[in-house]
mmCIF file of N, CA and C in Angstrom:
data_model
loop_
_atom_site.group_PDB
_atom_site.id
_atom_site.type_symbol
_atom_site.label_atom_id
_atom_site.label_comp_id
_atom_site.label_asym_id
_atom_site.label_seq_id
_atom_site.Cartn_x
_atom_site.Cartn_y
_atom_site.Cartn_z
ATOM 1 N N MET A 687 91.989 77.711 85.319
ATOM 2 C CA MET A 687 92.084 79.138 85.093
ATOM 3 C C MET A 687 92.897 79.808 86.198
ATOM 4 N N GLN A 688 92.627 79.429 87.430
ATOM 5 C CA GLN A 688 93.337 80.013 88.570
ATOM 6 C C GLN A 688 94.827 79.691 88.506
ATOM 7 N N LYS A 689 95.172 78.470 88.110
ATOM 8 C CA LYS A 689 96.582 78.082 88.035
ATOM 9 C C LYS A 689 97.313 78.867 86.954
ATOM 10 N N LYS A 690 96.642 79.135 85.845
ATOM 11 C CA LYS A 690 97.268 79.930 84.789
ATOM 12 C C LYS A 690 97.516 81.356 85.270
ATOM 13 N N ARG A 691 96.569 81.904 85.986
ATOM 14 C CA ARG A 691 96.715 83.263 86.509
ATOM 15 C C ARG A 691 97.871 83.331 87.497
ATOM 16 N N ILE A 692 97.974 82.345 88.357
ATOM 17 C CA ILE A 692 99.069 82.311 89.329
ATOM 18 C C ILE A 692 100.404 82.165 88.613
ATOM 19 N N PHE A 693 100.447 81.306 87.609
ATOM 20 C CA PHE A 693 101.685 81.141 86.843
ATOM 21 C C PHE A 693 102.099 82.457 86.185
ATOM 22 N N LEU A 694 101.142 83.190 85.627
ATOM 23 C CA LEU A 694 101.453 84.471 84.998
ATOM 24 C C LEU A 694 101.925 85.503 86.016
ATOM 25 N N ILE A 695 101.351 85.493 87.205
ATOM 26 C CA ILE A 695 101.800 86.405 88.259
ATOM 27 C C ILE A 695 103.235 86.083 88.652
ATOM 28 N N LEU A 696 103.531 84.814 88.854
ATOM 29 C CA LEU A 696 104.894 84.414 89.221
ATOM 30 C C LEU A 696 105.882 84.720 88.101
ATOM 31 N N LEU A 697 105.466 84.523 86.871
ATOM 32 C CA LEU A 697 106.326 84.843 85.734
ATOM 33 C C LEU A 697 106.587 86.347 85.649
ATOM 34 N N THR A 698 105.576 87.150 85.923
ATOM 35 C CA THR A 698 105.737 88.606 85.920
ATOM 36 C C THR A 698 106.694 89.052 87.015
ATOM 37 N N ILE A 699 106.567 88.478 88.197
ATOM 38 C CA ILE A 699 107.480 88.817 89.293
ATOM 39 C C ILE A 699 108.908 88.437 88.923
ATOM 40 N N THR A 700 109.085 87.253 88.350
ATOM 41 C CA THR A 700 110.421 86.808 87.945
ATOM 42 C C THR A 700 110.998 87.722 86.869
ATOM 43 N N LEU A 701 110.180 88.122 85.923
ATOM 44 C CA LEU A 701 110.638 89.041 84.881
ATOM 45 C C LEU A 701 111.033 90.390 85.478
ATOM 46 N N ALA A 702 110.261 90.866 86.442
ATOM 47 C CA ALA A 702 110.611 92.126 87.113
ATOM 48 C C ALA A 702 111.947 92.002 87.840
ATOM 49 N N LEU A 703 112.174 90.884 88.512
ATOM 50 C CA LEU A 703 113.454 90.673 89.196
ATOM 51 C C LEU A 703 114.602 90.639 88.195
ATOM 52 N N TYR A 704 114.371 90.022 87.050
ATOM 53 C CA TYR A 704 115.405 89.944 86.015
ATOM 54 C C TYR A 704 115.751 91.338 85.488
ATOM 55 N N ILE A 705 114.735 92.128 85.206
ATOM 56 C CA ILE A 705 114.967 93.477 84.682
ATOM 57 C C ILE A 705 115.653 94.353 85.721
ATOM 58 N N LEU A 706 115.221 94.255 86.974
ATOM 59 C CA LEU A 706 115.795 95.090 88.028
ATOM 60 C C LEU A 706 117.229 94.718 88.375
ATOM 61 N N SER A 707 117.654 93.516 88.037
ATOM 62 C CA SER A 707 119.050 93.159 88.322
ATOM 63 C C SER A 707 120.002 93.916 87.416
ATOM 64 N N GLY A 708 119.513 94.386 86.272
ATOM 65 C CA GLY A 708 120.300 95.238 85.393
ATOM 66 C C GLY A 708 121.382 94.526 84.608
ATOM 67 N N VAL A 709 121.261 93.232 84.441
ATOM 68 C CA VAL A 709 122.261 92.456 83.706
ATOM 69 C C VAL A 709 121.548 91.750 82.554
ATOM 70 N N VAL A 710 122.135 91.818 81.362
ATOM 71 C CA VAL A 710 121.494 91.206 80.200
ATOM 72 C C VAL A 710 121.494 89.687 80.311
ATOM 73 N N PHE A 711 122.645 89.099 80.556
ATOM 74 C CA PHE A 711 122.735 87.649 80.733
ATOM 75 C C PHE A 711 122.930 87.381 82.216
ATOM 76 N N ASN A 712 121.925 86.830 82.848
ATOM 77 C CA ASN A 712 121.954 86.677 84.293
ATOM 78 C C ASN A 712 121.557 85.257 84.696
ATOM 79 N N PRO A 713 122.512 84.343 84.772
ATOM 80 C CA PRO A 713 122.160 82.995 85.219
ATOM 81 C C PRO A 713 121.787 82.945 86.701
ATOM 82 N N MET A 714 122.125 83.987 87.459
ATOM 83 C CA MET A 714 121.773 84.035 88.885
ATOM 84 C C MET A 714 120.282 84.238 89.118
ATOM 85 N N ILE A 715 119.522 84.536 88.057
ATOM 86 C CA ILE A 715 118.092 84.753 88.233
ATOM 87 C C ILE A 715 117.418 83.492 88.766
ATOM 88 N N ILE A 716 117.968 82.345 88.457
ATOM 89 C CA ILE A 716 117.404 81.093 88.977
ATOM 90 C C ILE A 716 117.501 81.081 90.498
ATOM 91 N N TRP A 717 118.606 81.579 91.025
ATOM 92 C CA TRP A 717 118.796 81.629 92.472
ATOM 93 C C TRP A 717 118.007 82.778 93.092
ATOM 94 N N THR A 718 118.088 83.975 92.491
ATOM 95 C CA THR A 718 117.441 85.138 93.099
ATOM 96 C C THR A 718 115.921 85.061 93.026
ATOM 97 N N ALA A 719 115.394 84.368 92.029
ATOM 98 C CA ALA A 719 113.945 84.200 91.940
ATOM 99 C C ALA A 719 113.491 82.895 92.584
ATOM 100 N N GLY A 720 114.396 82.182 93.201
ATOM 101 C CA GLY A 720 114.068 80.924 93.870
ATOM 102 C C GLY A 720 112.933 81.020 94.874
ATOM 103 N N PRO A 721 112.908 82.067 95.716
ATOM 104 C CA PRO A 721 111.785 82.190 96.649
ATOM 105 C C PRO A 721 110.432 82.289 95.945
ATOM 106 N N VAL A 722 110.405 82.930 94.794
ATOM 107 C CA VAL A 722 109.164 83.019 94.024
ATOM 108 C C VAL A 722 108.816 81.648 93.447
ATOM 109 N N PHE A 723 109.830 80.935 92.955
ATOM 110 C CA PHE A 723 109.599 79.598 92.409
ATOM 111 C C PHE A 723 109.064 78.645 93.475
ATOM 112 N N LEU A 724 109.517 78.796 94.705
ATOM 113 C CA LEU A 724 109.055 77.919 95.785
ATOM 114 C C LEU A 724 107.577 78.114 96.104
ATOM 115 N N SER A 725 107.037 79.265 95.788
ATOM 116 C CA SER A 725 105.628 79.499 96.098
ATOM 117 C C SER A 725 104.701 78.744 95.149
ATOM 118 N N TYR A 726 105.173 78.383 93.972
ATOM 119 C CA TYR A 726 104.305 77.694 93.015
ATOM 120 C C TYR A 726 103.807 76.342 93.532
ATOM 121 N N PRO A 727 104.682 75.468 94.060
ATOM 122 C CA PRO A 727 104.150 74.206 94.602
ATOM 123 C C PRO A 727 103.210 74.426 95.790
ATOM 124 N N LEU A 728 103.497 75.440 96.599
ATOM 125 C CA LEU A 728 102.606 75.728 97.728
ATOM 126 C C LEU A 728 101.224 76.129 97.229
ATOM 127 N N LEU A 729 101.185 76.994 96.235
ATOM 128 C CA LEU A 729 99.904 77.429 95.683
ATOM 129 C C LEU A 729 99.185 76.284 94.975
ATOM 130 N N ASN A 730 99.917 75.482 94.232
ATOM 131 C CA ASN A 730 99.309 74.327 93.561
ATOM 132 C C ASN A 730 98.695 73.363 94.563
ATOM 133 N N HIS A 731 99.411 73.116 95.647
ATOM 134 C CA HIS A 731 98.920 72.206 96.681
ATOM 135 C C HIS A 731 97.625 72.745 97.289
ATOM 136 N N GLY A 732 97.617 74.015 97.630
ATOM 137 C CA GLY A 732 96.422 74.606 98.224
ATOM 138 C C GLY A 732 95.239 74.608 97.279
ATOM 139 N N LEU A 733 95.485 74.902 96.018
ATOM 140 C CA LEU A 733 94.397 74.942 95.048
ATOM 141 C C LEU A 733 93.879 73.550 94.716
ATOM 142 N N SER A 734 94.771 72.572 94.622
ATOM 143 C CA SER A 734 94.326 71.223 94.276
ATOM 144 C C SER A 734 93.514 70.591 95.403
ATOM 145 N N LYS A 735 93.853 70.920 96.643
ATOM 146 C CA LYS A 735 93.084 70.393 97.772
ATOM 147 C C LYS A 735 91.829 71.218 98.026
ATOM 148 N N GLY A 736 91.768 72.414 97.479
ATOM 149 C CA GLY A 736 90.638 73.293 97.750
ATOM 150 C C GLY A 736 90.637 73.782 99.182
ATOM 151 N N SER A 737 91.804 73.827 99.773
ATOM 152 C CA SER A 737 91.942 74.198 101.174
ATOM 153 C C SER A 737 92.186 75.696 101.307
ATOM 154 N N LYS A 738 91.248 76.378 101.949
ATOM 155 C CA LYS A 738 91.393 77.816 102.153
ATOM 156 C C LYS A 738 92.603 78.151 103.023
ATOM 157 N N PRO A 739 92.841 77.433 104.125
ATOM 158 C CA PRO A 739 94.035 77.742 104.921
ATOM 159 C C PRO A 739 95.339 77.560 104.147
ATOM 160 N N ASN A 740 95.445 76.484 103.361
ATOM 161 C CA ASN A 740 96.665 76.275 102.574
ATOM 162 C C ASN A 740 96.846 77.366 101.520
ATOM 163 N N CYS A 741 95.759 77.772 100.892
ATOM 164 C CA CYS A 741 95.846 78.845 99.897
ATOM 165 C C CYS A 741 96.269 80.154 100.549
ATOM 166 N N TYR A 742 95.668 80.493 101.677
ATOM 167 C CA TYR A 742 96.026 81.740 102.364
ATOM 168 C C TYR A 742 97.471 81.702 102.837
ATOM 169 N N GLY A 743 97.911 80.545 103.312
ATOM 170 C CA GLY A 743 99.305 80.412 103.724
ATOM 171 C C GLY A 743 100.251 80.604 102.553
ATOM 172 N N ALA A 744 99.900 80.024 101.411
ATOM 173 C CA ALA A 744 100.737 80.171 100.216
ATOM 174 C C ALA A 744 100.746 81.610 99.724
ATOM 175 N N TYR A 745 99.589 82.272 99.782
ATOM 176 C CA TYR A 745 99.543 83.685 99.388
ATOM 177 C C TYR A 745 100.396 84.539 100.323
ATOM 178 N N ALA A 746 100.348 84.243 101.610
ATOM 179 C CA ALA A 746 101.172 84.990 102.570
ATOM 180 C C ALA A 746 102.652 84.744 102.313
ATOM 181 N N TYR A 747 103.019 83.494 102.015
ATOM 182 C CA TYR A 747 104.411 83.192 101.673
ATOM 183 C C TYR A 747 104.834 83.976 100.434
ATOM 184 N N LEU A 748 103.992 83.956 99.407
ATOM 185 C CA LEU A 748 104.310 84.666 98.169
ATOM 186 C C LEU A 748 104.452 86.162 98.418
ATOM 187 N N LEU A 749 103.555 86.721 99.199
ATOM 188 C CA LEU A 749 103.619 88.149 99.504
ATOM 189 C C LEU A 749 104.909 88.498 100.237
ATOM 190 N N GLY A 750 105.267 87.706 101.236
ATOM 191 C CA GLY A 750 106.474 87.987 102.006
ATOM 192 C C GLY A 750 107.747 87.781 101.218
ATOM 193 N N SER A 751 107.857 86.652 100.542
ATOM 194 C CA SER A 751 109.107 86.351 99.833
ATOM 195 C C SER A 751 109.288 87.222 98.599
ATOM 196 N N SER A 752 108.239 87.389 97.818
ATOM 197 C CA SER A 752 108.395 88.212 96.614
ATOM 198 C C SER A 752 108.474 89.690 96.966
ATOM 199 N N GLY A 753 107.770 90.109 98.008
ATOM 200 C CA GLY A 753 107.880 91.505 98.445
ATOM 201 C C GLY A 753 109.289 91.851 98.877
ATOM 202 N N PHE A 754 109.902 90.969 99.647
ATOM 203 C CA PHE A 754 111.282 91.200 100.079
ATOM 204 C C PHE A 754 112.236 91.144 98.889
ATOM 205 N N SER A 755 112.026 90.192 97.999
ATOM 206 C CA SER A 755 112.882 90.082 96.813
ATOM 207 C C SER A 755 112.787 91.332 95.945
ATOM 208 N N LEU A 756 111.574 91.810 95.733
ATOM 209 C CA LEU A 756 111.416 93.032 94.945
ATOM 210 C C LEU A 756 112.044 94.226 95.648
ATOM 211 N N ALA A 757 111.954 94.267 96.972
ATOM 212 C CA ALA A 757 112.529 95.391 97.717
ATOM 213 C C ALA A 757 114.043 95.459 97.547
ATOM 214 N N TYR A 758 114.735 94.329 97.685
ATOM 215 C CA TYR A 758 116.188 94.423 97.547
ATOM 216 C C TYR A 758 116.617 94.582 96.093
ATOM 217 N N HIS A 759 115.816 94.113 95.151
ATOM 218 C CA HIS A 759 116.132 94.378 93.745
ATOM 219 C C HIS A 759 115.932 95.861 93.416
ATOM 220 N N LEU A 760 114.886 96.463 93.961
ATOM 221 C CA LEU A 760 114.685 97.901 93.758
ATOM 222 C C LEU A 760 115.798 98.708 94.408
ATOM 223 N N ALA A 761 116.230 98.292 95.601
ATOM 224 C CA ALA A 761 117.337 98.980 96.275
ATOM 225 C C ALA A 761 118.602 98.909 95.432
ATOM 226 N N TRP A 762 118.828 97.788 94.793
ATOM 227 C CA TRP A 762 120.001 97.635 93.926
ATOM 228 C C TRP A 762 119.853 98.484 92.663
ATOM 229 N N PHE A 763 118.689 98.409 92.029
ATOM 230 C CA PHE A 763 118.472 99.099 90.759
ATOM 231 C C PHE A 763 118.589 100.617 90.909
ATOM 232 N N PHE A 764 117.975 101.164 91.967
ATOM 233 C CA PHE A 764 117.998 102.613 92.175
ATOM 234 C C PHE A 764 119.152 103.067 93.062
ATOM 235 N N ASP A 765 119.985 102.141 93.498
ATOM 236 C CA ASP A 765 121.179 102.428 94.298
ATOM 237 C C ASP A 765 120.828 103.206 95.572
ATOM 238 N N TRP A 766 119.789 102.745 96.260
ATOM 239 C CA TRP A 766 119.382 103.404 97.497
ATOM 240 C C TRP A 766 120.471 103.241 98.539
ATOM 241 N N GLY A 767 120.933 104.344 99.077
ATOM 242 C CA GLY A 767 121.945 104.308 100.123
ATOM 243 C C GLY A 767 123.257 103.695 99.669
ATOM 244 N N GLY A 768 123.534 103.751 98.392
ATOM 245 C CA GLY A 768 124.776 103.180 97.884
ATOM 246 C C GLY A 768 124.780 101.667 97.854
ATOM 247 N N THR A 769 123.612 101.069 97.742
ATOM 248 C CA THR A 769 123.517 99.605 97.727
ATOM 249 C C THR A 769 124.359 98.996 96.615
ATOM 250 N N LYS A 770 124.333 99.617 95.452
ATOM 251 C CA LYS A 770 125.044 99.077 94.295
ATOM 252 C C LYS A 770 126.505 99.530 94.260
ATOM 253 N N THR A 771 126.745 100.770 94.615
ATOM 254 C CA THR A 771 128.081 101.352 94.455
ATOM 255 C C THR A 771 128.822 101.528 95.767
ATOM 256 N N GLY A 772 128.251 101.076 96.862
ATOM 257 C CA GLY A 772 128.835 101.325 98.179
ATOM 258 C C GLY A 772 130.047 100.488 98.524
ATOM 259 N N GLY A 773 130.245 99.373 97.871
ATOM 260 C CA GLY A 773 131.381 98.525 98.217
ATOM 261 C C GLY A 773 131.649 97.485 97.152
ATOM 262 N N SER A 774 132.821 96.907 97.243
ATOM 263 C CA SER A 774 133.214 95.932 96.220
ATOM 264 C C SER A 774 132.453 94.616 96.343
ATOM 265 N N THR A 775 131.899 94.340 97.499
ATOM 266 C CA THR A 775 131.166 93.088 97.696
ATOM 267 C C THR A 775 129.657 93.305 97.726
ATOM 268 N N SER A 776 129.198 94.436 97.198
ATOM 269 C CA SER A 776 127.772 94.749 97.271
ATOM 270 C C SER A 776 126.912 93.775 96.469
ATOM 271 N N ALA A 777 127.463 93.135 95.460
ATOM 272 C CA ALA A 777 126.681 92.185 94.662
ATOM 273 C C ALA A 777 126.360 90.909 95.431
ATOM 274 N N LEU A 778 126.983 90.724 96.586
ATOM 275 C CA LEU A 778 126.660 89.545 97.402
ATOM 276 C C LEU A 778 125.220 89.574 97.904
ATOM 277 N N ILE A 779 124.575 90.723 97.758
ATOM 278 C CA ILE A 779 123.160 90.829 98.115
ATOM 279 C C ILE A 779 122.345 89.764 97.374
ATOM 280 N N PHE A 780 122.746 89.469 96.136
ATOM 281 C CA PHE A 780 122.007 88.491 95.330
ATOM 282 C C PHE A 780 122.306 87.052 95.733
ATOM 283 N N ALA A 781 123.362 86.836 96.465
ATOM 284 C CA ALA A 781 123.700 85.490 96.930
ATOM 285 C C ALA A 781 123.049 85.184 98.273
ATOM 286 N N VAL A 782 122.894 86.207 99.112
ATOM 287 C CA VAL A 782 122.443 85.997 100.486
ATOM 288 C C VAL A 782 120.957 86.294 100.672
ATOM 289 N N PHE A 783 120.461 87.344 100.059
ATOM 290 C CA PHE A 783 119.098 87.780 100.341
ATOM 291 C C PHE A 783 117.995 86.820 99.901
ATOM 292 N N PRO A 784 118.178 85.967 98.884
ATOM 293 C CA PRO A 784 117.127 84.988 98.603
ATOM 294 C C PRO A 784 116.855 84.048 99.785
ATOM 295 N N VAL A 785 117.894 83.760 100.562
ATOM 296 C CA VAL A 785 117.698 82.933 101.760
ATOM 297 C C VAL A 785 116.821 83.686 102.759
ATOM 298 N N TYR A 786 117.079 84.984 102.906
ATOM 299 C CA TYR A 786 116.253 85.807 103.793
ATOM 300 C C TYR A 786 114.813 85.877 103.289
ATOM 301 N N ALA A 787 114.641 85.944 101.977
ATOM 302 C CA ALA A 787 113.297 86.004 101.407
ATOM 303 C C ALA A 787 112.513 84.726 101.718
ATOM 304 N N VAL A 788 113.170 83.583 101.616
ATOM 305 C CA VAL A 788 112.514 82.315 101.970
ATOM 306 C C VAL A 788 112.168 82.307 103.454
ATOM 307 N N PHE A 789 113.065 82.818 104.279
ATOM 308 C CA PHE A 789 112.823 82.865 105.721
ATOM 309 C C PHE A 789 111.622 83.756 106.039
ATOM 310 N N ILE A 790 111.564 84.930 105.426
ATOM 311 C CA ILE A 790 110.439 85.840 105.670
ATOM 312 C C ILE A 790 109.133 85.213 105.184
ATOM 313 N N GLY A 791 109.157 84.609 104.004
ATOM 314 C CA GLY A 791 107.962 83.929 103.512
ATOM 315 C C GLY A 791 107.532 82.790 104.421
ATOM 316 N N SER A 792 108.511 82.072 104.965
ATOM 317 C CA SER A 792 108.208 80.963 105.878
ATOM 318 C C SER A 792 107.635 81.455 107.199
ATOM 319 N N LEU A 793 108.020 82.648 107.611
ATOM 320 C CA LEU A 793 107.429 83.226 108.820
ATOM 321 C C LEU A 793 105.989 83.669 108.585
ATOM 322 N N LEU A 794 105.692 84.124 107.381
ATOM 323 C CA LEU A 794 104.341 84.605 107.086
ATOM 324 C C LEU A 794 103.372 83.483 106.724
ATOM 325 N N TRP A 795 103.892 82.334 106.298
ATOM 326 C CA TRP A 795 103.007 81.239 105.902
ATOM 327 C C TRP A 795 102.059 80.817 107.027
ATOM 328 N N PRO A 796 102.549 80.572 108.263
ATOM 329 C CA PRO A 796 101.601 80.159 109.311
ATOM 330 C C PRO A 796 100.579 81.236 109.652
ATOM 331 N N ILE A 797 100.957 82.500 109.490
ATOM 332 C CA ILE A 797 99.999 83.582 109.749
ATOM 333 C C ILE A 797 98.879 83.526 108.709
ATOM 334 N N GLY A 798 99.256 83.370 107.443
ATOM 335 C CA GLY A 798 98.250 83.234 106.392
ATOM 336 C C GLY A 798 97.397 81.992 106.579
ATOM 337 N N TYR A 799 98.028 80.908 107.000
ATOM 338 C CA TYR A 799 97.290 79.668 107.253
ATOM 339 C C TYR A 799 96.255 79.884 108.360
ATOM 340 N N ALA A 800 96.658 80.562 109.422
ATOM 341 C CA ALA A 800 95.742 80.817 110.541
ATOM 342 C C ALA A 800 94.575 81.699 110.101
ATOM 343 N N VAL A 801 94.857 82.716 109.304
ATOM 344 C CA VAL A 801 93.787 83.583 108.800
ATOM 345 C C VAL A 801 92.830 82.772 107.924
ATOM 346 N N GLY A 802 93.369 81.926 107.068
ATOM 347 C CA GLY A 802 92.529 81.073 106.232
ATOM 348 C C GLY A 802 91.711 80.087 107.047
ATOM 349 N N TYR A 803 92.302 79.564 108.105
ATOM 350 C CA TYR A 803 91.599 78.622 108.974
ATOM 351 C C TYR A 803 90.426 79.301 109.669
ATOM 352 N N VAL A 804 90.675 80.501 110.187
ATOM 353 C CA VAL A 804 89.613 81.240 110.882
ATOM 354 C C VAL A 804 88.513 81.642 109.899
ATOM 355 N N SER A 805 88.896 82.096 108.711
ATOM 356 C CA SER A 805 87.874 82.523 107.749
ATOM 357 C C SER A 805 87.091 81.333 107.185
ATOM 358 N N ALA A 806 87.684 80.155 107.148
ATOM 359 C CA ALA A 806 86.977 78.966 106.666
ATOM 360 C C ALA A 806 85.988 78.450 107.702
ATOM 361 N N ARG A 807 86.232 78.737 108.970
ATOM 362 C CA ARG A 807 85.348 78.244 110.034
ATOM 363 C C ARG A 807 84.108 79.098 110.187
ATOM 364 N N LYS A 808 84.153 80.346 109.744
ATOM 365 C CA LYS A 808 82.986 81.221 109.894
ATOM 366 C C LYS A 808 81.869 80.755 108.969
ATOM 367 N N PRO A 809 80.628 80.750 109.494
ATOM 368 C CA PRO A 809 79.498 80.290 108.667
ATOM 369 C C PRO A 809 79.120 81.270 107.581
#
């Protein structure tokens, strides 16, 4: 049940990224939603082991990577600060920012792991 719920959450995030990109046919969604896709094996691993630290780390990764991904997609969709119309190379945001999203998620994973470790040790 938990895995189905997580899959639906990840699918919803991916669908939101697809809609916010504003393109009907968008093969780049595989790349731009890549950080979200990477969280699925992390969550599966944590849930299959029943490890609270691994689950918390995966949740922190998902929060960081998908939060950042949604933020730059919203900036593009609503053209905040001329994100969409400010320059001829503005669409490169979709080529570069997924790497940043993975980096941010990777920075938050150990924090989530530590929180899960501490909360698992409490009686």
